[in-house]
Coordinates of N, CA and C in Angstrom, one line a residue:
V88 N 53.9 116.9 -31.2 CA 52.8 117.9 -30.6 C 52.2 118.9 -31.4
L89 N 53.3 119.5 -32.2 CA 52.8 120.8 -33.3 C 52.2 119.7 -34.3
S90 N 52.6 118.7 -34.2 CA 51.9 117.9 -35.7 C 50.6 117.5 -35.5
L91 N 50.4 117.1 -34.0 CA 49.0 116.7 -33.5 C 48.0 118.2 -33.7
Y92 N 48.5 119.4 -33.5 CA 47.9 120.5 -33.8 C 47.5 120.9 -34.9
V93 N 48.1 120.7 -35.9 CA 48.1 120.9 -37.2 C 47.3 119.9 -37.6
A94 N 47.3 119.0 -37.8 CA 46.4 117.9 -37.8 C 44.8 117.9 -37.4
F95 N 44.5 118.4 -36.4 CA 43.3 119.1 -36.0 C 42.7 120.2 -36.7
R96 N 43.8 121.0 -36.7 CA 43.5 122.6 -37.5 C 43.2 122.3 -38.7
T97 N 43.8 121.3 -39.8 CA 43.7 120.7 -40.8 C 42.6 119.8 -41.4
G98 N 42.1 118.9 -40.1 CA 41.3 117.7 -40.7 C 42.2 116.6 -41.3
N99 N 43.4 116.4 -41.0 CA 44.0 115.5 -41.4 C 44.9 114.1 -40.5
L100 N 43.7 114.1 -39.6 CA 44.2 113.1 -38.5 C 44.8 111.8 -38.9
H101 N 44.1 111.3 -40.2 CA 44.9 110.0 -41.1 C 46.6 110.3 -41.2
L102 N 47.0 111.3 -40.8 CA 48.4 111.4 -41.5 C 49.4 111.4 -40.2
L103 N 48.5 111.6 -38.9 CA 49.2 111.7 -37.6 C 50.4 110.6 -37.3
G104 N 49.9 109.3 -37.9 CA 51.1 108.0 -37.7 C 52.5 108.6 -38.3
L105 N 52.3 109.2 -39.2 CA 53.8 109.4 -39.9 C 54.9 110.2 -39.1
F106 N 54.2 110.7 -38.3 CA 55.3 111.3 -37.3 C 56.1 110.4 -36.3
P107 N 55.2 109.5 -35.6 CA 55.7 108.5 -34.6 C 56.5 107.5 -35.3
L108 N 56.5 107.3 -36.6 CA 56.8 106.2 -37.5 C 57.9 107.2 -37.9
A109 N 58.4 108.1 -38.2 CA 59.6 109.0 -38.4 C 60.3 108.7 -37.0
V110 N 60.1 108.9 -36.3 CA 60.8 108.9 -34.9 C 61.2 107.7 -34.8
V111 N 60.7 106.6 -35.2 CA 61.0 105.3 -34.9 C 62.3 105.0 -35.9
G112 N 62.1 105.2 -36.9 CA 63.0 105.2 -37.8 C 64.1 105.8 -37.4
L113 N 64.2 107.1 -36.8 CA 65.2 107.9 -36.6 C 66.0 107.2 -35.6
Y114 N 65.3 106.5 -34.5 CA 65.8 105.6 -33.4 C 66.5 104.5 -34.1
L115 N 66.0 104.0 -34.8 CA 66.5 102.2 -35.7 C 67.5 103.0 -36.1
Y116 N 68.0 104.3 -36.9 CA 68.7 104.6 -37.5 C 70.1 104.7 -36.4
S117 N 70.1 105.5 -35.7 CA 70.9 105.7 -34.8 C 71.2 104.7 -33.9
T118 N 70.4 103.4 -33.6 CA 71.0 102.2 -32.9 C 71.5 101.4 -33.8
I119 N 70.9 101.3 -34.7 CA 71.1 99.5 -35.4 C 71.5 99.9 -37.0
L120 N 70.8 100.6 -37.7 CA 70.8 100.9 -39.1 C 72.4 101.9 -39.7
K121 N 72.5 102.8 -38.7 CA 73.7 103.7 -38.8 C 75.0 102.6 -39.2
K122 N 75.0 101.8 -38.7 CA 76.4 100.7 -38.6 C 75.9 99.8 -40.1
S123 N 75.0 99.7 -40.4 CA 74.4 98.5 -41.3 C 75.0 98.8 -42.8
F124 N 75.3 97.8 -43.7 CA 75.3 98.2 -44.7 C 74.3 98.7 -45.8
L125 N 74.7 99.7 -46.3 CA 73.6 100.5 -47.2 C 72.2 101.1 -46.4
L126 N 71.8 100.4 -46.0 CA 70.4 100.6 -45.0 C 70.1 102.0 -44.6
G127 N 71.0 102.4 -43.9 CA 71.0 103.4 -43.1 C 71.1 104.8 -43.8
N128 N 71.9 104.5 -45.2 CA 72.0 105.6 -46.0 C 71.0 106.0 -46.8
L129 N 70.3 104.6 -47.2 CA 68.9 104.8 -48.1 C 67.9 105.4 -47.3
L130 N 67.5 105.1 -45.5 CA 66.6 105.4 -44.9 C 67.0 106.7 -44.9
V131 N 68.4 107.7 -44.6 CA 68.1 109.3 -44.3 C 68.0 109.7 -45.6
S132 N 68.7 109.2 -47.0 CA 67.8 109.6 -48.0 C 66.6 109.7 -48.5
F133 N 66.1 108.8 -48.0 CA 64.6 108.7 -48.3 C 63.8 109.7 -47.1
Y134 N 64.2 109.9 -46.3 CA 63.8 110.9 -45.3 C 64.0 112.3 -46.0
C135 N 65.0 112.5 -46.2 CA 65.1 113.9 -47.0 C 64.7 114.2 -48.0
S136 N 64.3 113.2 -48.9 CA 63.2 113.4 -50.2 C 62.1 113.4 -49.7
G137 N 61.3 112.9 -48.4 CA 60.2 112.9 -47.8 C 59.8 114.0 -47.4
V138 N 60.8 115.3 -47.3 CA 60.5 116.4 -46.7 C 59.6 117.0 -47.8
A139 N 59.6 116.7 -49.2 CA 59.3 117.2 -50.1 C 57.9 116.5 -50.4
G140 N 58.2 115.1 -50.2 CA 57.0 114.3 -50.3 C 55.8 114.5 -49.4
I141 N 56.3 114.8 -48.1 CA 54.9 114.7 -47.1 C 54.1 115.9 -47.5
I142 N 54.5 117.0 -48.0 CA 54.1 118.3 -48.5 C 53.0 117.5 -49.5
W143 N 53.1 116.9 -50.4 CA 52.4 116.4 -51.5 C 51.3 115.4 -50.9
L144 N 51.7 114.7 -49.5 CA 50.8 113.8 -49.1 C 50.0 114.6 -48.8
A145 N 50.2 115.7 -47.7 CA 49.3 116.6 -46.9 C 48.1 117.2 -47.6
E146 N 48.3 117.6 -49.0 CA 48.0 118.5 -49.9 C 47.0 117.6 -51.0
Y147 N 47.4 116.3 -51.1 CA 46.8 115.6 -51.7 C 45.2 115.5 -52.3
P148 N 44.5 115.6 -51.3 CA 42.9 115.8 -51.8 C 42.8 117.0 -52.2
S149 N 43.5 118.4 -51.9 CA 43.3 119.6 -52.8 C 44.0 119.2 -54.2
L150 N 44.9 118.3 -54.4 CA 45.7 118.4 -55.9 C 44.8 117.1 -56.6
Q151 N 43.9 116.6 -55.9 CA 42.8 116.0 -56.8 C 41.8 116.8 -57.3
Q152 N 41.4 117.9 -56.3 CA 40.4 118.6 -56.9 C 41.0 119.5 -58.0
L153 N 42.6 119.7 -57.8 CA 43.0 120.7 -59.1 C 43.3 119.9 -60.3
A154 N 42.8 118.4 -60.0 CA 42.7 117.7 -61.4 C 41.8 117.6 -62.2
L155 N 40.8 117.9 -61.3 CA 39.6 118.3 -62.2 C 39.2 119.5 -62.6
I156 N 40.0 120.4 -62.2 CA 39.8 122.0 -62.3 C 40.8 122.3 -63.4
D157 N 41.8 122.0 -63.6 CA 43.1 122.3 -64.5 C 44.0 121.0 -64.6
P158 N 43.9 120.3 -64.9 CA 44.2 119.0 -65.4 C 46.3 119.3 -65.6
E159 N 46.3 120.1 -66.5 CA 47.6 120.5 -67.0 C 48.6 121.3 -65.4
V160 N 48.1 122.2 -65.1 CA 48.6 122.5 -63.6 C 48.9 121.4 -62.8
H161 N 48.0 120.5 -62.5 CA 47.9 119.5 -61.4 C 49.1 118.4 -62.1
S162 N 49.1 118.4 -63.8 CA 50.5 117.5 -63.8 C 51.6 118.2 -63.5
Y163 N 51.8 119.4 -63.9 CA 52.9 119.9 -63.8 C 53.3 120.1 -62.2
I164 N 52.1 120.1 -61.5 CA 52.8 120.3 -59.9 C 53.4 118.9 -59.3
Q165 N 52.8 117.7 -59.8 CA 52.8 116.1 -59.4 C 54.5 116.1 -60.2
F166 N 54.8 116.6 -61.3 CA 56.1 116.4 -61.7 C 57.2 117.0 -61.4
V167 N 56.9 118.5 -60.7 CA 57.9 119.2 -59.7 C 58.1 118.3 -58.3
F168 N 57.4 118.0 -57.8 CA 57.2 117.2 -56.4 C 57.9 115.9 -57.1
G169 N 58.0 115.4 -58.1 CA 58.6 114.0 -58.3 C 60.0 114.5 -58.6
V170 N 60.1 115.4 -59.2 CA 61.6 115.7 -59.7 C 62.3 116.2 -58.3
Y171 N 61.7 116.9 -57.7 CA 62.5 117.4 -56.6 C 62.8 116.5 -55.6
M172 N 61.7 115.5 -55.4 CA 62.1 114.2 -54.5 C 63.1 113.5 -54.7
L173 N 63.3 113.1 -56.2 CA 64.6 112.3 -56.8 C 66.0 113.2 -56.8
L174 N 65.6 114.7 -57.0 CA 67.1 115.4 -56.6 C 67.4 115.2 -55.6
A175 N 66.3 115.0 -54.2 CA 66.7 115.0 -52.7 C 67.4 113.6 -52.5
F176 N 66.7 113.2 -52.9 CA 66.9 111.4 -52.5 C 68.5 111.2 -53.2
L177 N 68.7 111.5 -54.3 CA 69.8 111.2 -54.9 C 71.3 112.2 -54.4
S178 N 70.8 113.3 -54.1 CA 72.2 114.2 -53.2 C 72.4 113.7 -52.2
T179 N 71.2 113.4 -51.2 CA 71.7 112.8 -50.1 C 72.5 111.6 -50.0
L180 N 71.9 110.5 -50.9 CA 72.9 109.3 -50.9 C 73.9 109.5 -51.5
F181 N 74.2 110.4 -52.5 CA 75.7 110.9 -53.2 C 76.3 111.1 -52.0
R182 N 76.3 112.0 -50.8 CA 76.5 112.6 -49.9 C 77.1 111.4 -48.6
E183 N 76.2 110.7 -48.7 CA 75.9 110.1 -47.6 C 77.3 108.8 -47.7
I184 N 77.3 108.3 -49.1 CA 78.5 107.6 -49.6 C 79.7 108.5 -49.4
I185 N 79.8 109.7 -49.7 CA 81.4 110.1 -49.7 C 81.8 110.9 -48.1
K186 N 80.5 110.9 -47.3 CA 80.6 110.7 -45.9 C 81.2 109.7 -45.4
D187 N 80.8 108.4 -45.7 CA 81.4 107.3 -45.2 C 82.9 106.9 -45.6
I188 N 83.4 107.4 -46.7 CA 84.6 107.1 -47.3 C 85.8 107.7 -46.4
E189 N 84.9 109.2 -46.1 CA 85.6 110.7 -45.3 C 85.9 109.8 -43.9
D190 N 84.8 109.1 -43.3 CA 85.0 108.4 -41.7 C 85.5 107.2 -41.5
L191 N 86.2 106.6 -42.9 CA 86.1 105.3 -42.8 C 87.0 104.4 -41.3
N192 N 87.9 105.2 -41.1 CA 88.8 104.9 -40.1 C 88.2 105.0 -38.7
G193 N 87.2 105.9 -38.6 CA 86.3 105.8 -37.4 C 84.9 105.1 -37.8
D194 N 84.7 104.7 -38.9 CA 83.9 103.5 -38.9 C 84.4 102.3 -38.8
V195 N 85.7 102.0 -39.2 CA 86.3 100.5 -38.8 C 86.3 100.5 -37.2
T196 N 86.7 101.4 -36.8 CA 86.9 101.5 -34.9 C 85.7 101.2 -34.5
Y197 N 84.2 101.4 -35.1 CA 83.2 101.0 -34.4 C 82.5 100.3 -35.3
N198 N 83.1 99.3 -35.5 CA 82.7 98.0 -36.2 C 81.3 98.3 -37.2
S199 N 81.3 99.6 -38.2 CA 80.2 99.8 -38.9 C 80.4 98.7 -40.3
K200 N 79.5 98.4 -41.0 CA 79.3 98.0 -42.2 C 79.1 99.1 -43.2
S201 N 79.8 100.2 -43.4 CA 79.5 100.9 -44.5 C 80.0 100.4 -45.8
I202 N 79.6 101.4 -46.8 CA 80.1 101.1 -48.1 C 81.6 100.4 -48.4
P203 N 82.2 101.3 -48.2 CA 83.7 101.7 -48.4 C 84.4 100.4 -47.3
I204 N 83.8 100.3 -46.2 CA 84.2 99.1 -45.4 C 84.1 97.5 -46.2
V205 N 82.9 97.1 -46.7 CA 82.6 96.3 -47.6 C 83.0 96.0 -48.6
W206 N 82.9 97.2 -49.5 CA 83.3 97.1 -51.0 C 84.7 97.7 -50.9
G207 N 85.0 98.3 -50.3 CA 86.5 98.8 -50.5 C 86.3 100.5 -51.0
I208 N 87.2 101.1 -51.1 CA 87.3 102.6 -51.2 C 86.5 102.8 -52.8
Q209 N 87.6 102.1 -53.5 CA 87.4 102.0 -55.0 C 86.2 102.1 -55.6
K210 N 85.2 100.8 -55.1 CA 83.9 100.5 -55.4 C 83.3 101.5 -54.9
A211 N 83.3 101.8 -53.8 CA 82.5 103.0 -53.2 C 82.7 104.0 -54.0
K212 N 83.6 104.5 -54.5 CA 84.0 105.6 -55.3 C 83.4 105.4 -56.5
R213 N 83.0 104.5 -56.9 CA 82.7 104.3 -58.4 C 81.1 104.3 -58.2
T214 N 80.6 103.9 -57.0 CA 78.8 103.7 -56.7 C 78.6 105.5 -56.9
S215 N 79.2 105.9 -56.0 CA 79.2 107.6 -55.5 C 79.1 108.2 -57.1
F216 N 80.0 107.9 -57.9 CA 80.0 108.3 -58.8 C 78.7 108.4 -60.1
I217 N 78.3 106.6 -59.8 CA 77.3 106.6 -60.6 C 75.9 107.6 -60.1
I218 N 75.8 107.1 -59.0 CA 74.8 108.0 -58.2 C 74.9 109.7 -58.7
G219 N 76.3 110.3 -58.5 CA 76.4 111.8 -59.2 C 75.9 112.0 -60.3
M220 N 76.1 111.0 -61.4 CA 75.9 111.0 -62.4 C 74.3 111.0 -62.7
A221 N 73.9 110.2 -62.1 CA 72.2 110.4 -62.3 C 71.6 111.6 -61.5
L222 N 72.2 112.1 -60.6 CA 72.0 113.4 -60.1 C 72.0 114.6 -61.2
L223 N 73.2 114.4 -61.4 CA 73.7 115.7 -62.7 C 72.6 115.1 -63.9
L224 N 72.6 114.2 -64.4 CA 71.1 114.0 -65.3 C 70.0 114.8 -64.8
T225 N 69.6 114.3 -63.7 CA 68.4 115.0 -63.4 C 68.1 116.2 -63.3
M226 N 69.4 117.3 -62.8 CA 69.2 118.5 -62.9 C 69.3 119.0 -64.3
I227 N 69.8 118.4 -65.2 CA 69.6 118.9 -66.7 C 68.5 118.7 -67.1
F228 N 67.6 117.5 -66.7 CA 66.5 117.3 -67.2 C 65.4 118.1 -66.4
A229 N 65.6 118.6 -65.2 CA 64.8 119.4 -64.5 C 64.6 121.0 -65.4
L230 N 66.2 121.2 -65.6 CA 66.5 122.5 -66.0 C 65.4 122.8 -67.5
Y231 N 65.1 121.5 -68.3 CA 64.6 121.6 -69.6 C 63.1 121.3 -69.3
N232 N 62.7 120.8 -68.2 CA 61.5 120.6 -68.3 C 60.6 121.2 -67.0
L233 N 61.3 121.9 -66.2 CA 60.2 123.0 -65.0 C 60.2 124.2 -65.7
T234 N 60.0 124.5 -67.0 CA 60.1 125.6 -67.4 C 61.0 126.7 -67.2
L235 N 61.8 126.1 -67.3 CA 63.1 127.2 -66.8 C 64.0 127.7 -67.9
V236 N 63.8 126.9 -68.9 CA 64.3 127.3 -70.2 C 64.2 128.9 -70.8
D237 N 63.0 129.4 -70.5 CA 62.8 130.5 -70.9 C 62.7 131.7 -70.1
Y238 N 63.9 131.3 -69.1 CA 63.9 132.6 -67.9 C 65.6 132.4 -67.9
P239 N 66.3 133.7 -68.5 CA 68.0 133.3 -68.4 C 67.8 133.3 -66.7
F240 N 67.4 134.3 -65.8 CA 68.0 134.1 -64.4 C 67.8 132.9 -63.7
K241 N 66.6 132.3 -64.2 CA 66.7 130.6 -63.7 C 67.6 129.6 -64.4
I242 N 67.9 129.9 -65.5 CA 68.9 129.1 -66.2 C 69.8 129.3 -65.7
S243 N 70.3 130.5 -65.4 CA 72.0 130.6 -64.9 C 72.0 130.4 -63.2
F244 N 70.8 130.5 -62.6 CA 70.9 129.9 -61.2 C 71.1 128.5 -61.4
V245 N 70.4 127.6 -62.2 CA 70.9 126.0 -61.9 C 71.8 125.7 -62.5
I246 N 72.4 126.5 -63.6 CA 73.7 126.0 -64.1 C 75.1 126.6 -63.2
L247 N 74.6 128.0 -62.7 CA 76.0 128.2 -61.9 C 76.0 127.9 -60.2
T248 N 74.8 127.3 -59.8 CA 74.8 126.7 -58.5 C 74.3 125.6 -58.4
M249 N 74.1 124.7 -59.4 CA 73.7 123.0 -59.1 C 74.5 122.3 -60.1
I250 N 74.5 122.5 -61.4 CA 75.1 122.0 -62.4 C 76.4 122.0 -62.4
S251 N 76.9 123.3 -62.6 CA 78.7 123.5 -62.6 C 79.2 122.8 -61.4
P252 N 78.5 123.2 -60.1 CA 79.3 122.4 -58.6 C 79.2 120.8 -58.7
M253 N 78.2 120.1 -59.7 CA 77.9 119.0 -59.7 C 79.1 118.3 -60.6
I254 N 79.2 119.0 -61.7 CA 80.3 118.5 -62.4 C 81.8 118.8 -61.7
L255 N 81.9 119.8 -60.7 CA 83.1 119.9 -60.0 C 83.4 118.8 -58.7
A256 N 82.1 118.5 -58.3 CA 82.3 117.5 -57.6 C 82.7 116.0 -57.6
L257 N 82.0 115.8 -59.1 CA 82.2 114.5 -59.5 C 84.0 114.5 -60.1
T258 N 84.3 115.7 -60.6 CA 86.0 116.0 -60.8 C 86.6 115.4 -59.3
W259 N 86.3 116.3 -58.3 CA 87.0 116.1 -57.4 C 86.9 114.7 -56.7
L260 N 85.5 113.7 -57.0 CA 85.5 112.5 -56.2 C 86.4 111.5 -57.2
L261 N 86.8 111.8 -58.5 CA 87.6 110.9 -59.2 C 89.3 111.1 -58.9
R262 N 89.5 112.5 -58.4 CA 90.6 112.5 -57.8 C 91.1 112.8 -56.2
A263 N 89.7 112.4 -55.4 CA 90.1 112.4 -53.9 C 91.2 111.0 -53.8
Q264 N 91.7 111.4 -52.7 CA 92.6 110.4 -52.2 C 92.6 110.7 -50.6
S265 N 92.8 111.9 -50.2 CA 92.8 111.9 -48.8 C 91.7 112.2 -48.1
K266 N 91.7 112.5 -46.7 CA 90.6 112.6 -45.3 C 90.2 114.1 -45.9
K267 N 90.9 114.9 -46.5 CA 91.0 116.3 -46.3 C 90.3 116.3 -47.5
Q268 N 90.1 115.7 -48.7 CA 89.9 115.8 -50.1 C 88.3 115.4 -49.9
Y269 N 88.2 114.6 -49.5 CA 86.6 113.9 -49.4 C 86.0 115.0 -48.1
H270 N 86.6 115.7 -47.5 CA 85.9 116.6 -46.6 C 85.4 117.7 -47.0
R271 N 86.1 118.2 -48.1 CA 86.0 119.5 -49.1 C 84.8 119.0 -50.0
L272 N 84.9 117.6 -50.5 CA 83.9 117.0 -51.3 C 82.3 117.3 -50.6
S273 N 82.7 116.6 -49.4 CA 81.4 116.7 -48.7 C 80.6 118.0 -48.5
Q274 N 81.8 118.9 -48.0 CA 81.3 120.7 -48.0 C 80.5 120.8 -49.2
L275 N 81.2 120.4 -50.5 CA 80.4 121.0 -51.5 C 79.1 120.6 -51.9
T276 N 79.0 119.4 -51.5 CA 77.6 118.4 -51.5 C 76.7 119.3 -50.7
K277 N 77.1 119.7 -49.6 CA 76.1 120.6 -48.9 C 75.6 121.8 -49.2
F278 N 76.5 122.2 -50.3 CA 76.3 123.6 -51.1 C 75.0 123.3 -52.3
L279 N 75.5 122.2 -52.8 CA 74.6 121.2 -53.6 C 73.2 121.2 -53.1
M280 N 72.8 121.0 -52.0 CA 71.7 120.5 -51.2 C 70.8 121.9 -51.0
V281 N 71.8 122.7 -50.2 CA 70.9 124.2 -50.1 C 70.4 124.7 -51.5
S282 N 71.5 124.6 -52.5 CA 71.2 125.0 -53.8 C 69.8 124.6 -54.2
G283 N 69.5 123.3 -53.9 CA 68.4 122.4 -54.4 C 67.2 123.1 -53.6
I284 N 67.4 123.5 -52.4 CA 66.2 124.1 -51.6 C 65.7 125.1 -52.3
L285 N 66.9 126.2 -52.4 CA 66.5 127.6 -53.1 C 65.8 127.4 -54.7
L286 N 66.1 126.1 -55.2 CA 65.6 125.9 -56.5 C 63.8 126.1 -56.7
L287 N 63.3 125.5 -55.5 CA 62.0 125.4 -55.3 C 61.0 126.9 -55.5
L288 N 62.2 128.1 -54.8 CA 61.5 129.2 -54.9 C 61.9 129.9 -56.0
I289 N 63.2 129.3 -57.0 CA 63.6 130.0 -58.2 C 62.3 129.6 -59.0
I290 N 62.0 128.4 -58.9 CA 60.5 127.9 -60.1 C 59.3 128.7 -59.8
S291 N 59.3 129.0 -58.4 CA 57.9 129.4 -57.9 C 58.1 131.5 -58.3
M292 N 59.3 131.6 -59.0 CA 59.2 133.1 -59.0 C 58.8 133.7 -60.6

């Protein structure tokens, strides 16, 4: 209902189909995909990256006008959205696999086909580690390309709240053996995701 109101107010009626589609996707996730191999993880990760993506989509006409007025600023904004969506996707997928390892016993009971059940815990850990490394490299890439390097506060924020915890998370992942350790790691990834949200505010300062 809210999306209908906003669509009428802003003249974006062509975007209305996104919200019913999102609801259908969430329904399929809760009934079918949650127990499937990888598809549920990818859907949740895609949805999280779509939180930023839907803003880019809704503002696309304005961005096209900006491209004519100031191509450099337009390219930078496009780049910010792209990097931010990638960070959201990778961080969510990283946490999703860790949660699957943490919830292994419950997933077995409910006949889920999660990555640790199908591939085994060690292969699931390696997969999560590779995704985590990609996430870490994306963070470093963002640090050097989002005009943060000339601002000590912004550099400190990214290093202290994103890069350092990510390195710690990868270390914990390699050492994790018990459900308690995976739970602690899952909580750390929540902190990383909150830091990612705050990154948008830091960029705009």
